[in-house]
Amino acid sequence: MPSNFRILFVFWMMLWQLPAFAVNVPASNIHVTAKTCRSLDIKWSRGDGQLCMVTCRRASSEIAFPNDGWQYFPDFRFGFGSDLGNENFCIFTGLDSAISIRNLEENTKYVIEIFEFDYNPFVYLWSKAPSLTDSTHWFKSTVNVLVLDSCKKRNQVYFKASATASFNLSGTEWQFPWKSYSGNGITTRMEYSGENSFSYHSLPNLGCSAQIQRDTVYIIPGADSARIITDNAICTGEPEEIHGEIFFGIVPKTAFTRTWIYEDGTQSNILKLYRYHTNPGKYGISLIIRSLLDDKFTGCRDTFYREYTVLKATPLDLGPDTCVSRGGYLKLNSPVAADKYLWDYQGISNKYYVTDTGYHYLTITDNQGCHSTDSIHVDYCAPVSNSTNFLNKEQSYYYTTDGMLHWQNNKESRSEIYIYLTDGRLLQNLSCEAKYNISVSLNQGVYVIRQPGFANQKIIIP
């Protein structure tokens, strides 16, 4: 059995053994010893009952009397004990003569009655029960806030309060996340842009809901909380990202406009600025930031300037496209020395071996931290023909004119030919229907024509 129930059980068993006699003398001298906005402390003199019961009701409620033979269950919290009727709540039953009634409403009048009674059986003396009427405390206040400077990140703000109460106020206190102040009127600087919380307290603290006022004051973010950010190394040949950052971040209800101004006076309003420098040297960029509160300009504006140096990146040229033999490999070399090499996002030395066709990329990092990138295309080299058959003009006939190759397919079926450069790279693949001819434009030079089943043939385009 829980300890509280064990004590209550023993208590009632002791009462059961008390001799029964008629209760005649009521309680007296009931008075309030202390009160707050949510409680009343009372004290009284006992009558001749074995026990006494304290009830409490709002002054607007009619009195209700206890019924003989009934047992009522108490609770010091108003509204939680037994209801005798009309919201007359049982607050206390026992031998004591002083209690605290809690969970009351502020600035409300209550009536308290005390009934002496005998136990076993329950007989209540209610015809002479004393009563007491009293009210809980109340507190009222108003708070005014004036922002003296709305365009700085540490704004000077003036706070003033007026307060009245049903009790004597000994002082007031302002509380902020970073400091507390005393007095009805104070001036302080807010630490952050955006919404800053504060609370106003009256002293003493007697539990009134209006006694602690919590609110926020809105500080418009100033432009002096921004900065221009660039990469560590700015080099020629690379797109450079430059952006302006609001140091304290975007705060509620506020947005910002950014205006970039180039050296030549042109402007841009994008969030991030990408610049491409072809020449090394010193450059400058200006950023104008204006803050908007609820979609309206606040007038908060500032201009920032950043000067930076553009370094000359090491030029990189992998040369003309090339080819690799089927089943073989090709060694690619970096034409320049660098601190770091990166081939196809995996090779990390100045040499790289490839076996497949397509584009291959090299990115180098020089001793300044600048990056340069180039690519080279690798194709399969022209296969070596093992055929001793030469092209039969009766089946396929080629001739050239200025900048043109003409092919006449005399076969009874569709045919294909492959045109290679002399270094083995495939240039074009042509397909011609039976008994048909086509023409293709080629640059002046020497080419190799391969037709399956026949030896390779060189042609010259004049």
GROMACS .gro file of N, CA and C in nm, residues 283-427:
model
  435
  283TYR      N    1   4.164   4.359  -5.947
  283TYR     CA    2   4.027   4.393  -5.982
  283TYR      C    3   3.952   4.434  -5.855
  284GLY      N    4   3.841   4.503  -5.874
  284GLY     CA    5   3.757   4.543  -5.762
  284GLY      C    6   3.611   4.521  -5.793
  285ILE      N    7   3.531   4.499  -5.688
  285ILE     CA    8   3.388   4.479  -5.704
  285ILE      C    9   3.317   4.549  -5.588
  286SER      N   10   3.208   4.617  -5.616
  286SER     CA   11   3.129   4.684  -5.513
  286SER      C   12   2.997   4.612  -5.495
  287LEU      N   13   2.947   4.610  -5.373
  287LEU     CA   14   2.820   4.547  -5.340
  287LEU      C   15   2.737   4.644  -5.257
  288ILE      N   16   2.617   4.674  -5.305
  288ILE     CA   17   2.524   4.759  -5.230
  288ILE      C   18   2.412   4.670  -5.177
  289ILE      N   19   2.389   4.675  -5.047
  289ILE     CA   20   2.284   4.595  -4.985
  289ILE      C   21   2.181   4.688  -4.923
  290ARG      N   22   2.055   4.663  -4.955
  290ARG     CA   23   1.944   4.735  -4.892
  290ARG      C   24   1.850   4.633  -4.830
  291SER      N   25   1.804   4.661  -4.709
  291SER     CA   26   1.714   4.569  -4.641
  291SER      C   27   1.570   4.611  -4.662
  292LEU      N   28   1.482   4.511  -4.671
  292LEU     CA   29   1.339   4.533  -4.689
  292LEU      C   30   1.266   4.468  -4.574
  293LEU      N   31   1.174   4.540  -4.515
  293LEU     CA   32   1.091   4.488  -4.407
  293LEU      C   33   0.948   4.481  -4.456
  294ASP      N   34   0.891   4.360  -4.455
  294ASP     CA   35   0.755   4.339  -4.507
  294ASP      C   36   0.739   4.396  -4.648
  295ASP      N   37   0.839   4.366  -4.734
  295ASP     CA   38   0.838   4.402  -4.876
  295ASP      C   39   0.851   4.553  -4.900
  296LYS      N   40   0.890   4.630  -4.801
  296LYS     CA   41   0.909   4.773  -4.820
  296LYS      C   42   1.052   4.810  -4.783
  297PHE      N   43   1.112   4.901  -4.861
  297PHE     CA   44   1.246   4.946  -4.831
  297PHE      C   45   1.246   5.020  -4.697
  298THR      N   46   1.344   4.988  -4.615
  298THR     CA   47   1.355   5.052  -4.485
  298THR      C   48   1.447   5.172  -4.488
  299GLY      N   49   1.522   5.187  -4.595
  299GLY     CA   50   1.621   5.294  -4.599
  299GLY      C   51   1.756   5.250  -4.546
  300CYS      N   52   1.766   5.128  -4.495
  300CYS     CA   53   1.894   5.076  -4.447
  300CYS      C   54   1.977   5.035  -4.568
  301ARG      N   55   2.089   5.100  -4.586
  301ARG     CA   56   2.169   5.077  -4.706
  301ARG      C   57   2.315   5.098  -4.672
  302ASP      N   58   2.399   5.015  -4.733
  302ASP     CA   59   2.543   5.034  -4.718
  302ASP      C   60   2.613   4.976  -4.839
  303THR      N   61   2.734   5.026  -4.864
  303THR     CA   62   2.813   4.983  -4.980
  303THR      C   63   2.943   4.920  -4.932
  304PHE      N   64   2.978   4.809  -4.994
  304PHE     CA   65   3.101   4.738  -4.960
  304PHE      C   66   3.187   4.727  -5.085
  305TYR      N   67   3.316   4.727  -5.064
  305TYR     CA   68   3.410   4.718  -5.176
  305TYR      C   69   3.515   4.613  -5.143
  306ARG      N   70   3.545   4.532  -5.242
  306ARG     CA   71   3.645   4.427  -5.223
  306ARG      C   72   3.742   4.431  -5.340
  307GLU      N   73   3.871   4.439  -5.310
  307GLU     CA   74   3.974   4.433  -5.414
  307GLU      C   75   4.041   4.297  -5.406
  308TYR      N   76   4.067   4.238  -5.520
  308TYR     CA   77   4.131   4.107  -5.522
  308TYR      C   78   4.224   4.097  -5.642
  309THR      N   79   4.314   4.000  -5.637
  309THR     CA   80   4.415   3.982  -5.740
  309THR      C   81   4.385   3.857  -5.821
  310VAL      N   82   4.393   3.869  -5.952
  310VAL     CA   83   4.375   3.755  -6.042
  310VAL      C   84   4.512   3.708  -6.088
  311LEU      N   85   4.540   3.580  -6.064
  311LEU     CA   86   4.669   3.521  -6.100
  311LEU      C   87   4.663   3.460  -6.239
  312LYS      N   88   4.776   3.454  -6.305
  312LYS     CA   89   4.782   3.392  -6.438
  312LYS      C   90   4.800   3.242  -6.422
  313ALA      N   91   4.703   3.166  -6.468
  313ALA     CA   92   4.711   3.021  -6.459
  313ALA      C   93   4.805   2.966  -6.566
  314THR      N   94   4.869   2.854  -6.536
  314THR     CA   95   4.958   2.788  -6.631
  314THR      C   96   4.877   2.736  -6.749
  315PRO      N   97   4.908   2.777  -6.873
  315PRO     CA   98   4.831   2.728  -6.989
  315PRO      C   99   4.852   2.579  -7.010
  316LEU      N  100   4.747   2.511  -7.054
  316LEU     CA  101   4.752   2.367  -7.075
  316LEU      C  102   4.691   2.335  -7.211
  317ASP      N  103   4.767   2.262  -7.296
  317ASP     CA  104   4.719   2.222  -7.428
  317ASP      C  105   4.765   2.079  -7.453
  318LEU      N  106   4.671   1.986  -7.460
  318LEU     CA  107   4.705   1.845  -7.480
  318LEU      C  108   4.731   1.811  -7.626
  319GLY      N  109   4.721   1.908  -7.715
  319GLY     CA  110   4.753   1.882  -7.855
  319GLY      C  111   4.635   1.829  -7.933
  320PRO      N  112   4.662   1.786  -8.060
  320PRO     CA  113   4.554   1.738  -8.147
  320PRO      C  114   4.500   1.604  -8.101
  321ASP      N  115   4.380   1.574  -8.146
  321ASP     CA  116   4.321   1.444  -8.115
  321ASP      C  117   4.406   1.333  -8.173
  322THR      N  118   4.393   1.213  -8.114
  322THR     CA  119   4.477   1.101  -8.155
  322THR      C  120   4.395   0.973  -8.154
  323CYS      N  121   4.466   0.858  -8.170
  323CYS     CA  122   4.393   0.730  -8.176
  323CYS      C  123   4.469   0.624  -8.100
  324VAL      N  124   4.399   0.515  -8.069
  324VAL     CA  125   4.456   0.400  -8.000
  324VAL      C  126   4.417   0.275  -8.077
  325SER      N  127   4.512   0.180  -8.086
  325SER     CA  128   4.484   0.054  -8.156
  325SER      C  129   4.388  -0.030  -8.074
  326ARG      N  130   4.302  -0.103  -8.144
  326ARG     CA  131   4.210  -0.192  -8.075
  326ARG      C  132   4.289  -0.298  -8.000
  327GLY      N  133   4.258  -0.313  -7.867
  327GLY     CA  134   4.329  -0.410  -7.784
  327GLY      C  135   4.461  -0.358  -7.732
  328GLY      N  136   4.503  -0.239  -7.772
  328GLY     CA  137   4.629  -0.183  -7.726
  328GLY      C  138   4.606  -0.073  -7.625
  329TYR      N  139   4.710   0.006  -7.600
  329TYR     CA  140   4.698   0.118  -7.507
  329TYR      C  141   4.772   0.238  -7.564
  330LEU      N  142   4.740   0.355  -7.509
  330LEU     CA  143   4.801   0.480  -7.552
  330LEU      C  144   4.846   0.555  -7.429
  331LYS      N  145   4.969   0.604  -7.430
  331LYS     CA  146   5.021   0.680  -7.318
  331LYS      C  147   5.002   0.830  -7.345
  332LEU      N  148   4.932   0.896  -7.254
  332LEU     CA  149   4.913   1.040  -7.262
  332LEU      C  150   5.004   1.108  -7.160
  333ASN      N  151   5.063   1.220  -7.198
  333ASN     CA  152   5.155   1.291  -7.111
  333ASN      C  153   5.108   1.435  -7.092
  334SER      N  154   5.129   1.488  -6.968
  334SER     CA  155   5.103   1.629  -6.946
  334SER      C  156   5.216   1.709  -7.011
  335PRO      N  157   5.183   1.808  -7.094
  335PRO     CA  158   5.288   1.885  -7.161
  335PRO      C  159   5.357   1.985  -7.069
  336VAL      N  160   5.302   2.009  -6.947
  336VAL     CA  161   5.363   2.105  -6.855
  336VAL      C  162   5.377   2.041  -6.717
  337ALA      N  163   5.474   2.091  -6.641
  337ALA     CA  164   5.494   2.044  -6.504
  337ALA      C  165   5.397   2.117  -6.411
  338ALA      N  166   5.347   2.048  -6.311
  338ALA     CA  167   5.251   2.106  -6.217
  338ALA      C  168   5.266   2.042  -6.081
  339ASP      N  169   5.203   2.102  -5.981
  339ASP     CA  170   5.205   2.044  -5.847
  339ASP      C  171   5.114   1.922  -5.836
  340LYS      N  172   5.000   1.926  -5.906
  340LYS     CA  173   4.905   1.816  -5.900
  340LYS      C  174   4.850   1.789  -6.039
  341TYR      N  175   4.820   1.658  -6.064
  341TYR     CA  176   4.760   1.616  -6.190
  341TYR      C  177   4.635   1.535  -6.158
  342LEU      N  178   4.535   1.547  -6.243
  342LEU     CA  179   4.414   1.468  -6.226
  342LEU      C  180   4.359   1.433  -6.363
  343TRP      N  181   4.377   1.303  -6.403
  343TRP     CA  182   4.327   1.253  -6.531
  343TRP      C  183   4.192   1.186  -6.509
  344ASP      N  184   4.093   1.228  -6.581
  344ASP     CA  185   3.961   1.162  -6.576
  344ASP      C  186   3.917   1.137  -6.432
  345TYR      N  187   3.949   1.228  -6.340
  345TYR     CA  188   3.909   1.220  -6.200
  345TYR      C  189   3.966   1.099  -6.127
  346GLN      N  190   4.075   1.038  -6.183
  346GLN     CA  191   4.133   0.922  -6.115
  346GLN      C  192   4.285   0.917  -6.125
  347GLY      N  193   4.344   0.942  -6.242
  347GLY     CA  194   4.489   0.938  -6.254
  347GLY      C  195   4.552   1.060  -6.190
  348ILE      N  196   4.662   1.042  -6.115
  348ILE     CA  197   4.719   1.153  -6.038
  348ILE      C  198   4.866   1.176  -6.070
  349SER      N  199   4.919   1.119  -6.179
  349SER     CA  200   5.057   1.147  -6.219
  349SER      C  201   5.057   1.221  -6.352
  350ASN      N  202   5.177   1.259  -6.398
  350ASN     CA  203   5.184   1.333  -6.525
  350ASN      C  204   5.162   1.243  -6.646
  351LYS      N  205   5.163   1.110  -6.625
  351LYS     CA  206   5.139   1.015  -6.733
  351LYS      C  207   5.008   0.941  -6.709
  352TYR      N  208   4.943   0.905  -6.821
  352TYR     CA  209   4.813   0.839  -6.809
  352TYR      C  210   4.796   0.744  -6.927
  353TYR      N  211   4.758   0.619  -6.899
  353TYR     CA  212   4.743   0.518  -7.003
  353TYR      C  213   4.595   0.492  -7.027
  354VAL      N  214   4.556   0.497  -7.157
  354VAL     CA  215   4.416   0.476  -7.192
  354VAL      C  216   4.406   0.361  -7.291
  355THR      N  217   4.295   0.289  -7.284
  355THR     CA  218   4.268   0.179  -7.377
  355THR      C  219   4.135   0.198  -7.449
  356ASP      N  220   4.056   0.295  -7.403
  356ASP     CA  221   3.924   0.314  -7.462
  356ASP      C  222   3.919   0.446  -7.538
  357THR      N  223   3.816   0.459  -7.619
  357THR     CA  224   3.799   0.579  -7.700
  357THR      C  225   3.714   0.682  -7.625
  358GLY      N  226   3.708   0.801  -7.681
  358GLY     CA  227   3.629   0.908  -7.621
  358GLY      C  228   3.718   1.022  -7.575
  359TYR      N  229   3.656   1.114  -7.500
  359TYR     CA  230   3.730   1.229  -7.449
  359TYR      C  231   3.797   1.194  -7.317
  360HIS      N  232   3.919   1.239  -7.301
  360HIS     CA  233   3.993   1.224  -7.176
  360HIS      C  234   4.038   1.362  -7.129
  361TYR      N  235   4.026   1.382  -6.997
  361TYR     CA  236   4.045   1.515  -6.941
  361TYR      C  237   4.164   1.517  -6.845
  362LEU      N  238   4.234   1.629  -6.845
  362LEU     CA  239   4.344   1.651  -6.751
  362LEU      C  240   4.323   1.787  -6.685
  363THR      N  241   4.329   1.787  -6.551
  363THR     CA  242   4.327   1.912  -6.474
  363THR      C  243   4.455   1.920  -6.394
  364ILE      N  244   4.526   2.030  -6.408
  364ILE     CA  245   4.650   2.049  -6.332
  364ILE      C  246   4.630   2.163  -6.232
  365THR      N  247   4.705   2.156  -6.122
  365THR     CA  248   4.710   2.263  -6.023
  365THR      C  249   4.854   2.310  -6.012
  366ASP      N  250   4.876   2.438  -6.042
  366ASP     CA  251   5.014   2.487  -6.038
  366ASP      C  252   5.050   2.533  -5.898
  367ASN      N  253   5.172   2.586  -5.881
  367ASN     CA  254   5.219   2.623  -5.748
  367ASN      C  255   5.150   2.747  -5.691
  368GLN      N  256   5.065   2.814  -5.769
  368GLN     CA  257   4.987   2.927  -5.719
  368GLN      C  258   4.849   2.885  -5.669
  369GLY      N  259   4.814   2.757  -5.696
  369GLY     CA  260   4.680   2.710  -5.662
  369GLY      C  261   4.582   2.727  -5.775
  370CYS      N  262   4.628   2.768  -5.892
  370CYS     CA  263   4.540   2.786  -6.008
  370CYS      C  264   4.519   2.653  -6.079
  371HIS      N  265   4.401   2.637  -6.137
  371HIS     CA  266   4.366   2.515  -6.208
  371HIS      C  267   4.355   2.543  -6.358
  372SER      N  268   4.402   2.448  -6.437
  372SER     CA  269   4.386   2.454  -6.582
  372SER      C  270   4.338   2.318  -6.629
  373THR      N  271   4.248   2.317  -6.727
  373THR     CA  272   4.189   2.192  -6.775
  373THR      C  273   4.189   2.190  -6.927
  374ASP      N  274   4.216   2.073  -6.984
  374ASP     CA  275   4.205   2.054  -7.128
  374ASP      C  276   4.162   1.910  -7.153
  375SER      N  277   4.117   1.884  -7.275
  375SER     CA  278   4.072   1.750  -7.310
  375SER      C  279   4.131   1.710  -7.444
  376ILE      N  280   4.133   1.580  -7.467
  376ILE     CA  281   4.181   1.525  -7.594
  376ILE      C  282   4.088   1.411  -7.632
  377HIS      N  283   4.056   1.401  -7.760
  377HIS     CA  284   3.968   1.294  -7.806
  377HIS      C  285   4.050   1.182  -7.865
  378VAL      N  286   4.021   1.059  -7.822
  378VAL     CA  287   4.091   0.940  -7.868
  378VAL      C  288   3.993   0.852  -7.943
  379ASP      N  289   4.032   0.812  -8.067
  379ASP     CA  290   3.949   0.723  -8.148
  379ASP      C  291   4.029   0.597  -8.175
  380TYR      N  292   3.965   0.494  -8.233
  380TYR     CA  293   4.038   0.375  -8.274
  380TYR      C  294   4.113   0.404  -8.404
  381CYS      N  295   4.237   0.358  -8.410
  381CYS     CA  296   4.316   0.375  -8.531
  381CYS      C  297   4.262   0.285  -8.642
  382ALA      N  298   4.287   0.324  -8.770
  382ALA     CA  299   4.240   0.244  -8.883
  382ALA      C  300   4.304   0.107  -8.880
  383PRO      N  301   4.226   0.002  -8.898
  383PRO     CA  302   4.284  -0.133  -8.896
  383PRO      C  303   4.373  -0.156  -9.018
  384VAL      N  304   4.471  -0.240  -9.004
  384VAL     CA  305   4.559  -0.278  -9.115
  384VAL      C  306   4.486  -0.380  -9.201
  385SER      N  307   4.477  -0.353  -9.327
  385SER     CA  308   4.404  -0.442  -9.417
  385SER      C  309   4.491  -0.561  -9.455
  386ASN      N  310   4.436  -0.682  -9.442
  386ASN     CA  311   4.506  -0.804  -9.485
  386ASN      C  312   4.459  -0.850  -9.622
  387SER      N  313   4.368  -0.773  -9.683
  387SER     CA  314   4.313  -0.813  -9.812
  387SER      C  315   4.407  -0.769  -9.925
  388THR      N  316   4.420  -0.855 -10.026
  388THR     CA  317   4.499  -0.820 -10.145
  388THR      C  318   4.409  -0.775 -10.258
  389ASN      N  319   4.277  -0.774 -10.230
  389ASN     CA  320   4.183  -0.731 -10.333
  389ASN      C  321   4.182  -0.579 -10.341
  390PHE      N  322   4.187  -0.528 -10.460
  390PHE     CA  323   4.177  -0.384 -10.479
  390PHE      C  324   4.034  -0.351 -10.520
  391LEU      N  325   4.001  -0.227 -10.503
  391LEU     CA  326   3.865  -0.186 -10.535
  391LEU      C  327   3.834  -0.213 -10.682
  392ASN      N  328   3.722  -0.272 -10.705
  392ASN     CA  329   3.675  -0.302 -10.840
  392ASN      C  330   3.586  -0.188 -10.886
  393LYS      N  331   3.634  -0.114 -10.988
  393LYS     CA  332   3.559   0.002 -11.033
  393LYS      C  333   3.422  -0.036 -11.085
  394GLU      N  334   3.408  -0.165 -11.125
  394GLU     CA  335   3.276  -0.205 -11.172
  394GLU      C  336   3.177  -0.215 -11.055
  395GLN      N  337   3.231  -0.231 -10.931
  395GLN     CA  338   3.144  -0.238 -10.813
  395GLN      C  339   3.139  -0.106 -10.736
  396SER      N  340   3.255  -0.042 -10.717
  396SER     CA  341   3.262   0.086 -10.647
  396SER      C  342   3.358   0.176 -10.722
  397TYR      N  343   3.312   0.296 -10.748
  397TYR     CA  344   3.394   0.387 -10.827
  397TYR      C  345   3.403   0.520 -10.752
  398TYR      N  346   3.529   0.568 -10.732
  398TYR     CA  347   3.553   0.694 -10.662
  398TYR      C  348   3.618   0.792 -10.757
  399TYR      N  349   3.582   0.920 -10.740
  399TYR     CA  350   3.658   1.025 -10.806
  399TYR      C  351   3.642   1.151 -10.723
  400THR      N  352   3.735   1.244 -10.740
  400THR     CA  353   3.736   1.365 -10.658
  400THR      C  354   3.730   1.489 -10.745
  401THR      N  355   3.675   1.593 -10.686
  401THR     CA  356   3.680   1.728 -10.743
  401THR      C  357   3.723   1.820 -10.629
  402ASP      N  358   3.730   1.948 -10.652
  402ASP     CA  359   3.775   2.041 -10.548
  402ASP      C  360   3.684   2.031 -10.425
  403GLY      N  361   3.746   1.982 -10.314
  403GLY     CA  362   3.674   1.975 -10.187
  403GLY      C  363   3.564   1.872 -10.183
  404MET      N  364   3.558   1.778 -10.276
  404MET     CA  365   3.448   1.682 -10.280
  404MET      C  366   3.501   1.543 -10.311
  405LEU      N  367   3.438   1.442 -10.248
  405LEU     CA  368   3.460   1.302 -10.279
  405LEU      C  369   3.328   1.247 -10.332
  406HIS      N  370   3.335   1.178 -10.449
  406HIS     CA  371   3.215   1.122 -10.511
  406HIS      C  372   3.229   0.970 -10.512
  407TRP      N  373   3.123   0.900 -10.473
  407TRP     CA  374   3.124   0.753 -10.467
  407TRP      C  375   3.000   0.703 -10.539
  408GLN      N  376   3.027   0.608 -10.631
  408GLN     CA  377   2.919   0.545 -10.706
  408GLN      C  378   2.917   0.398 -10.672
  409ASN      N  379   2.808   0.352 -10.612
  409ASN     CA  380   2.793   0.212 -10.574
  409ASN      C  381   2.723   0.138 -10.688
  410ASN      N  382   2.802   0.051 -10.759
  410ASN     CA  383   2.747  -0.023 -10.873
  410ASN      C  384   2.699  -0.162 -10.833
  411LYS      N  385   2.712  -0.196 -10.704
  411LYS     CA  386   2.673  -0.330 -10.660
  411LYS      C  387   2.520  -0.342 -10.656
  412GLU      N  388   2.477  -0.467 -10.648
  412GLU     CA  389   2.334  -0.494 -10.641
  412GLU      C  390   2.281  -0.484 -10.498
  413SER      N  391   2.368  -0.447 -10.406
  413SER     CA  392   2.327  -0.439 -10.265
  413SER      C  393   2.385  -0.311 -10.203
  414ARG      N  394   2.338  -0.282 -10.087
  414ARG     CA  395   2.383  -0.166 -10.012
  414ARG      C  396   2.528  -0.187  -9.967
  415SER      N  397   2.610  -0.080  -9.969
  415SER     CA  398   2.751  -0.090  -9.931
  415SER      C  399   2.786   0.021  -9.833
  416GLU      N  400   2.898  -0.003  -9.761
  416GLU     CA  401   2.948   0.095  -9.665
  416GLU      C  402   3.096   0.119  -9.689
  417ILE      N  403   3.141   0.241  -9.666
  417ILE     CA  404   3.284   0.273  -9.668
  417ILE      C  405   3.316   0.356  -9.546
  418TYR      N  406   3.446   0.355  -9.505
  418TYR     CA  407   3.494   0.429  -9.390
  418TYR      C  408   3.606   0.521  -9.436
  419ILE      N  409   3.598   0.648  -9.398
  419ILE     CA  410   3.698   0.747  -9.436
  419ILE      C  411   3.782   0.779  -9.312
  420TYR      N  412   3.916   0.757  -9.323
  420TYR     CA  413   4.007   0.781  -9.212
  420TYR      C  414   4.102   0.894  -9.246
  421LEU      N  415   4.149   0.961  -9.140
  421LEU     CA  416   4.263   1.051  -9.157
  421LEU      C  417   4.389   0.968  -9.167
  422THR      N  418   4.496   1.026  -9.213
  422THR     CA  419   4.619   0.948  -9.232
  422THR      C  420   4.680   0.903  -9.100
  423ASP      N  421   4.643   0.968  -8.985
  423ASP     CA  422   4.697   0.923  -8.856
  423ASP      C  423   4.613   0.811  -8.796
  424GLY      N  424   4.511   0.764  -8.871
  424GLY     CA  425   4.434   0.650  -8.827
  424GLY      C  426   4.302   0.682  -8.762
  425ARG      N  427   4.269   0.807  -8.744
  425ARG     CA  428   4.141   0.840  -8.680
  425ARG      C  429   4.026   0.831  -8.780
  426LEU      N  430   3.917   0.769  -8.735
  426LEU     CA  431   3.799   0.757  -8.821
  426LEU      C  432   3.733   0.893  -8.835
  427LEU      N  433   3.707   0.933  -8.959
  427LEU     CA  434   3.646   1.062  -8.985
  427LEU      C  435   3.497   1.049  -9.012
   0.00000   0.00000   0.00000
